[in-house]
Amino acid sequence: MSKKLYKKTNGQVICGVCNGIGDYFDIDPNVVRIGAGILACITAGSAIAVYVIAAVCLPEEKGI
């Protein structure tokens, strides 16, 4: 069975993107959230645009 990237709505903070990425790579979602926040500060907000695109494009996890 292949792994797929989904928005994980169980335990989400905003849209579930960081939670889904953390689940996909088997790491704590809080680490992903901190990394996303740091990246957003460094890239002058470009990471926010990537997050919004991911929130729109990624499907929600089924069978929650």
CSV table of C-alpha atoms in Angstrom, one decimal:
chain,number,residue,atom,x,y,z
A,1,MET,CA,0.0,0.0,0.0
A,2,SER,CA,1.5,3.4,-1.0
A,3,LYS,CA,1.4,6.4,1.3
A,4,LYS,CA,-0.7,9.4,0.2
A,5,LEU,CA,-0.6,12.9,1.5
A,6,TYR,CA,-3.9,14.1,3.0
A,7,LYS,CA,-5.1,17.0,5.1
A,8,LYS,CA,-5.7,15.4,8.5
A,9,THR,CA,-8.7,17.1,10.1
A,10,ASN,CA,-8.5,15.1,13.4
A,11,GLY,CA,-6.3,17.4,15.6
A,12,GLN,CA,-6.0,20.2,13.0
A,13,VAL,CA,-5.2,23.7,14.1
A,14,ILE,CA,-6.0,25.7,10.9
A,15,CYS,CA,-6.7,23.5,7.9
A,16,GLY,CA,-4.9,20.2,8.8
A,17,VAL,CA,-2.0,20.6,6.3
A,18,CYS,CA,0.8,20.4,8.9
A,19,ASN,CA,-1.0,17.6,10.7
A,20,GLY,CA,-1.2,15.6,7.4
A,21,ILE,CA,2.5,16.3,6.6
A,22,GLY,CA,3.5,15.2,10.1
A,23,ASP,CA,1.5,12.0,9.7
A,24,TYR,CA,2.9,11.3,6.3
A,25,PHE,CA,6.6,11.6,7.4
A,26,ASP,CA,5.8,10.1,10.8
A,27,ILE,CA,6.9,13.1,12.8
A,28,ASP,CA,5.2,15.3,15.4
A,29,PRO,CA,2.9,17.8,13.7
A,30,ASN,CA,4.1,20.5,16.1
A,31,VAL,CA,7.6,20.2,14.7
A,32,VAL,CA,6.1,20.8,11.2
A,33,ARG,CA,4.1,23.7,12.5
A,34,ILE,CA,7.2,25.4,14.0
A,35,GLY,CA,9.1,24.8,10.8
A,36,ALA,CA,6.3,26.3,8.8
A,37,GLY,CA,6.2,29.3,11.0
A,38,ILE,CA,10.0,29.8,10.8
A,39,LEU,CA,9.9,29.3,7.0
A,40,ALA,CA,7.1,31.9,6.7
A,41,CYS,CA,9.2,34.4,8.6
A,42,ILE,CA,12.3,33.7,6.5
A,43,THR,CA,10.6,33.8,3.1
A,44,ALA,CA,8.6,36.9,3.9
A,45,GLY,CA,5.3,35.1,3.7
A,46,SER,CA,5.8,33.0,0.6
A,47,ALA,CA,5.4,29.9,2.7
A,48,ILE,CA,1.9,31.1,3.6
A,49,ALA,CA,0.9,31.1,-0.1
A,50,VAL,CA,2.2,27.5,-0.4
A,51,TYR,CA,0.2,26.5,2.7
A,52,VAL,CA,-3.0,28.0,1.2
A,53,ILE,CA,-2.4,26.2,-2.1
A,54,ALA,CA,-1.9,22.9,-0.2
A,55,ALA,CA,-5.0,23.6,1.9
A,56,VAL,CA,-7.0,24.0,-1.3
A,57,CYS,CA,-5.5,21.2,-3.3
A,58,LEU,CA,-4.9,18.4,-0.8
A,59,PRO,CA,-7.9,16.0,-0.2
A,60,GLU,CA,-9.2,15.4,3.3
A,61,GLU,CA,-8.3,12.1,4.9
A,62,LYS,CA,-11.1,9.5,4.6
A,63,GLY,CA,-12.4,7.3,7.4
A,64,ILE,CA,-11.7,9.5,10.4
